[in-house]
PDB file of C-alpha atoms in Angstrom:
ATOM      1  CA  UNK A  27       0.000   0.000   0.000  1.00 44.00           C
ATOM      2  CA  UNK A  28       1.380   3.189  -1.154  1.00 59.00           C
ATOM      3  CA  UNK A  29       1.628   6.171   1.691  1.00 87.00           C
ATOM      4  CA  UNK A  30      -1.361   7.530  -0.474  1.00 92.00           C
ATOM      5  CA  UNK A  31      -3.340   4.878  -0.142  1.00 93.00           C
ATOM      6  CA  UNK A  32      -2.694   4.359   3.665  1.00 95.00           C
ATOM      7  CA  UNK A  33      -3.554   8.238   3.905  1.00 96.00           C
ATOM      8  CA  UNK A  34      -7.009   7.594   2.904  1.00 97.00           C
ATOM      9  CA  UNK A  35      -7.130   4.575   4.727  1.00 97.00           C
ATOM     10  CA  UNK A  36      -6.588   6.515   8.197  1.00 97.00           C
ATOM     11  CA  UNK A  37      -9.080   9.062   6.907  1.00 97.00           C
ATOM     12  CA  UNK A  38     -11.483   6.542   6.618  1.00 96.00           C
ATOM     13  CA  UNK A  39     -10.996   4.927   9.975  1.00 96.00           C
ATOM     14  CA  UNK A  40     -11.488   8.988  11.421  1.00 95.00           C
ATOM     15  CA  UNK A  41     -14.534   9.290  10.160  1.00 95.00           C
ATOM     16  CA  UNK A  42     -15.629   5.666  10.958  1.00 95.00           C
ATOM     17  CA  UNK A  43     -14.636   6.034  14.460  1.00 94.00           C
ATOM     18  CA  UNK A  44     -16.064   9.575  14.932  1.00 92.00           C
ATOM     19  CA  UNK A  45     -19.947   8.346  13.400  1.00 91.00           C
ATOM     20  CA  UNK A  46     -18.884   5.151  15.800  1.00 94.00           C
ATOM     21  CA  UNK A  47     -18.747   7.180  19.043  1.00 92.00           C
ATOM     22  CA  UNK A  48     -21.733   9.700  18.233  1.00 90.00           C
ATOM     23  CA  UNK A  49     -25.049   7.928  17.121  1.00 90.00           C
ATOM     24  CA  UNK A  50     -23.787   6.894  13.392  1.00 88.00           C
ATOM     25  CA  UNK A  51     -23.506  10.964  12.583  1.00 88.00           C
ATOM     26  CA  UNK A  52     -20.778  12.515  10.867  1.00 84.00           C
ATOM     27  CA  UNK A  53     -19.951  15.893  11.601  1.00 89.00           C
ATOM     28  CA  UNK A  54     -16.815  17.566   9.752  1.00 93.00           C
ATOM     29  CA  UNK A  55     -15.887  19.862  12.524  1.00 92.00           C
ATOM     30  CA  UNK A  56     -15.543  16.993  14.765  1.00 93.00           C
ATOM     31  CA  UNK A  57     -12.850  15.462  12.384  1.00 95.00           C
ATOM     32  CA  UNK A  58     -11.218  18.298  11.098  1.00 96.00           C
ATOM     33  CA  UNK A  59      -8.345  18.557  13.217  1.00 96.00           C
ATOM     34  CA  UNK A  60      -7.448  14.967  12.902  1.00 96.00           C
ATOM     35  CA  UNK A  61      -7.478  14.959   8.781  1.00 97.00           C
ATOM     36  CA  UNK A  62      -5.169  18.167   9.111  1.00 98.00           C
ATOM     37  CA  UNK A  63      -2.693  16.910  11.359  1.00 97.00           C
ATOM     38  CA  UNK A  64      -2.759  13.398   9.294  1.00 97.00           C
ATOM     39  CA  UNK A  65      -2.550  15.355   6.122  1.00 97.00           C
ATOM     40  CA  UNK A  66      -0.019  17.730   7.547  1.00 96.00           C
ATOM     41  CA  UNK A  67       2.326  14.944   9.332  1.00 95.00           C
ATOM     42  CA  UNK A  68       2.204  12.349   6.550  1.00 95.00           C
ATOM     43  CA  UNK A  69       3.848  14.799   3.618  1.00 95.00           C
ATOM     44  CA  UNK A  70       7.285  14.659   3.694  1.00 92.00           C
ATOM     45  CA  UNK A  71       7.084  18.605   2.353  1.00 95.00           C
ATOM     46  CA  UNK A  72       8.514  21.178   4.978  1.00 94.00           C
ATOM     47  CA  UNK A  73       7.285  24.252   6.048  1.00 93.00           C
ATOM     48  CA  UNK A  74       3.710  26.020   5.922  1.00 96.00           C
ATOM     49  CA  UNK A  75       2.972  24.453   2.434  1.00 98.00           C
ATOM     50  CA  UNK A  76       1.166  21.986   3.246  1.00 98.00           C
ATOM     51  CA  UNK A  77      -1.302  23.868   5.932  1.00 98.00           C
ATOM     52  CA  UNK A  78      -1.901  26.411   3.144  1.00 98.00           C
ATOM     53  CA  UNK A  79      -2.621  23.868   0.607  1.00 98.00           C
ATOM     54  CA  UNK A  80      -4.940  22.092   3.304  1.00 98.00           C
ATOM     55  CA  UNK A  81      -6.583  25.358   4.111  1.00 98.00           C
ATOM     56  CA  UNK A  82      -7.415  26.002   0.450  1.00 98.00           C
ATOM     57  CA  UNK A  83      -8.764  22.249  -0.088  1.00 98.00           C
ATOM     58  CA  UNK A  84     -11.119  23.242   3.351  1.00 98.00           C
ATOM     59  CA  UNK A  85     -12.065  26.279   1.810  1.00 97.00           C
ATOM     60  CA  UNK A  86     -12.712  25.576  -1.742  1.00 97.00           C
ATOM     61  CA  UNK A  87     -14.203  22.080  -1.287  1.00 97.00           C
ATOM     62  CA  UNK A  88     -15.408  21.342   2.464  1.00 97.00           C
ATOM     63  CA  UNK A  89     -16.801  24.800   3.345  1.00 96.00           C
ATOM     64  CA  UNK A  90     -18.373  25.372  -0.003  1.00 95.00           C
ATOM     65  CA  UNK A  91     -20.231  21.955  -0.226  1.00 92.00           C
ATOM     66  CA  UNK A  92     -24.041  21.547  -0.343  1.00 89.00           C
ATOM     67  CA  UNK A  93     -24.208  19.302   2.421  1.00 87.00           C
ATOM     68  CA  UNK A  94     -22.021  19.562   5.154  1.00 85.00           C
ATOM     69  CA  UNK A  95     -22.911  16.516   6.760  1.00 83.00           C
ATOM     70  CA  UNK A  96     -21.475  14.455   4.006  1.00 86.00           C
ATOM     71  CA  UNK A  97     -18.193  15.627   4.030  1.00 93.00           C
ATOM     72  CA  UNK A  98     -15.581  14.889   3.375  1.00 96.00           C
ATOM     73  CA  UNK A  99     -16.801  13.574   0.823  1.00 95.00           C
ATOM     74  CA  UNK A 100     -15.493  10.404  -1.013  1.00 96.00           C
ATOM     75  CA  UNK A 101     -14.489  12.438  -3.892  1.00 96.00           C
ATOM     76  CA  UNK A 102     -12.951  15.815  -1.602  1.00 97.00           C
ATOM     77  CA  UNK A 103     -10.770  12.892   0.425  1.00 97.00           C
ATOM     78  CA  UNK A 104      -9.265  11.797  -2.869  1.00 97.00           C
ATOM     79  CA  UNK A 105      -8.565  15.064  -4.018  1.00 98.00           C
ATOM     80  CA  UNK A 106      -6.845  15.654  -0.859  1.00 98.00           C
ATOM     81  CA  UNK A 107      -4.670  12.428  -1.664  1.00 98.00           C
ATOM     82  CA  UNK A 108      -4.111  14.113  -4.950  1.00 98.00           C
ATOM     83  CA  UNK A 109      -2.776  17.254  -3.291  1.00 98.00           C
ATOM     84  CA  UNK A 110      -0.786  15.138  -0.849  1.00 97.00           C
ATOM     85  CA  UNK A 111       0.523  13.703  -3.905  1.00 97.00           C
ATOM     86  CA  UNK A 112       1.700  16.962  -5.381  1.00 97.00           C
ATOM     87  CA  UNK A 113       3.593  17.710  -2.574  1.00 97.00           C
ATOM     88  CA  UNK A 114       4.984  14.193  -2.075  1.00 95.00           C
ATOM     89  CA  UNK A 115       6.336  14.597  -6.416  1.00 93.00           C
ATOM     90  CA  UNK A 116       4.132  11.778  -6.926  1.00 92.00           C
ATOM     91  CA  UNK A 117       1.521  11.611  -9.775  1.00 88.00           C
ATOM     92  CA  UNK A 118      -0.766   9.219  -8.153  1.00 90.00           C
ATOM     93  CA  UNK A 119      -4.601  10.751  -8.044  1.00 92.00           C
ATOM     94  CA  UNK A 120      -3.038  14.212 -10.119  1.00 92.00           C
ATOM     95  CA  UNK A 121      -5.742  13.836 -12.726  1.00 95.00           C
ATOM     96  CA  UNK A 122      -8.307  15.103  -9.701  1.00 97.00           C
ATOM     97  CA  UNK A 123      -7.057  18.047  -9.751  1.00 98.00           C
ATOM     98  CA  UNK A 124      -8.454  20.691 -12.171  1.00 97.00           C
ATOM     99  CA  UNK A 125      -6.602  23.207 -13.596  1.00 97.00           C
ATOM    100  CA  UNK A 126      -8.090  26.482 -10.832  1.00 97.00           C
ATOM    101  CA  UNK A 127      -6.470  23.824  -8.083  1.00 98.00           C
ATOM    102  CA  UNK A 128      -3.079  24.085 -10.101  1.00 98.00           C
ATOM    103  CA  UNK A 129      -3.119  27.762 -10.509  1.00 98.00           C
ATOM    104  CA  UNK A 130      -3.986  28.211  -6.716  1.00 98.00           C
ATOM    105  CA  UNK A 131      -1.248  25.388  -5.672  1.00 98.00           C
ATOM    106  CA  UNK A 132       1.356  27.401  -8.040  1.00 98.00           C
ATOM    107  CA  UNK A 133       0.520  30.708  -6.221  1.00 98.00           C
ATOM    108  CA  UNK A 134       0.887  28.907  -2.934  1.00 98.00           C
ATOM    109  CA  UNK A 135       4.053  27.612  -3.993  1.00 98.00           C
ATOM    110  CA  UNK A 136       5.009  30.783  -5.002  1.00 97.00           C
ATOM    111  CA  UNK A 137       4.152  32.385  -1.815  1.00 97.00           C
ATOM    112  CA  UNK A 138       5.762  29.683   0.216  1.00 96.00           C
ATOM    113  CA  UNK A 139       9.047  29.292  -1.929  1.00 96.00           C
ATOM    114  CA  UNK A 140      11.329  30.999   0.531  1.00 94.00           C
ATOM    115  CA  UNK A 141      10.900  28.597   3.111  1.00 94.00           C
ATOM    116  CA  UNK A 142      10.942  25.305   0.987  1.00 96.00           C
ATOM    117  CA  UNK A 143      14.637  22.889   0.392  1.00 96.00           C
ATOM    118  CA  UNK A 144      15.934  23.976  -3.314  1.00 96.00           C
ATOM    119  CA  UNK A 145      15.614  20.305  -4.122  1.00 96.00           C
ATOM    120  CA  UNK A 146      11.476  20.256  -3.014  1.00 96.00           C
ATOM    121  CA  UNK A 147      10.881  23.800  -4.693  1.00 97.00           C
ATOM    122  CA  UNK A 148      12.414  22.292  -7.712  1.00 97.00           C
ATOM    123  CA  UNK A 149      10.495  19.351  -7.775  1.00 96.00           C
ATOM    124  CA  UNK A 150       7.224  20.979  -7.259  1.00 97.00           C
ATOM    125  CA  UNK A 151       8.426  23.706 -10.293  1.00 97.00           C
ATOM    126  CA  UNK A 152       8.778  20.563 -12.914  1.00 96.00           C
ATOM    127  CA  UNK A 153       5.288  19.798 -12.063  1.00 96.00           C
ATOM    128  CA  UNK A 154       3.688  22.549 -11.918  1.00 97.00           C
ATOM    129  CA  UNK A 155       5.542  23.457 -15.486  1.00 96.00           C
ATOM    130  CA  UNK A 156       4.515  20.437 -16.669  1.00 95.00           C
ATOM    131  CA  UNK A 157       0.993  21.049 -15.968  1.00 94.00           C
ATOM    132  CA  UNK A 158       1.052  24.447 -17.578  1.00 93.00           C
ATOM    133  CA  UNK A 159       1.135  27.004 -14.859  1.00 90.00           C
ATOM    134  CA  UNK A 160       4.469  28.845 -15.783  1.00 82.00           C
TER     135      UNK A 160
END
């Protein structure tokens, strides 16, 4: 099992074990904190990167969504694998991300550059090139 995989794995257990231990409800803001810190420990990317990335993902995807309840959804947990994958320079789940999500990750990256290894910046550059952002 790939870290990827094992990533959604543990998000699935969260969310399992949080309807488990209140009546078979789900409730994001009960889970939050645990997907951030999982999404947040299990990159290998320094820095504030990946809690900007995972604040945009909230934003755009959790906050916005029609039903609260639901989330994260199936679909917003894999595109937060795809993300992870970004930042990990690995392609698994990249064609989930649509091409807004690789403008905003390119002006995070941007924004962020300073603090990120020459070697990681780079690395994140070839894909972002690759996907036609620069």
């Amino acid at each position: 099992m790939t870290d990827i995989n094992k990533f959604l794995t543990d998000i699935q257990k969260s969310l399992k074990y949080d309807r488990h231990n209140n009546g078979g409800k789900s409730d994001y803001n009960r889970v939050k904190n645990d997907i951030q810190r999982l999404f947040e420990r299990t990159t290998s990317c320094p820095g504030s990167l990946p809690h900007s990335i995972f604040d945009y993902w909230e934003n755009e995807y959790i906050w916005k969504s029609q039903n609260i309840t639901e989330e994260p959804s199936e679909k917003n947990q894999n595109l937060l694998a795809a993300f992870l994958a970004f930042l990990d320079n690995s392609d698994e789940y990249q064609d989930l991300i649509s091409n807004k999500d690789w403008e905003e990750l390119g002006r995070l990256v941007n924004f962020e550059a300073e603090e990120l290894p020459v070697e990681v910046l780079q690395d994140l550059m070839k894909i972002l090139v690759s996907k036609g952002v620069y």
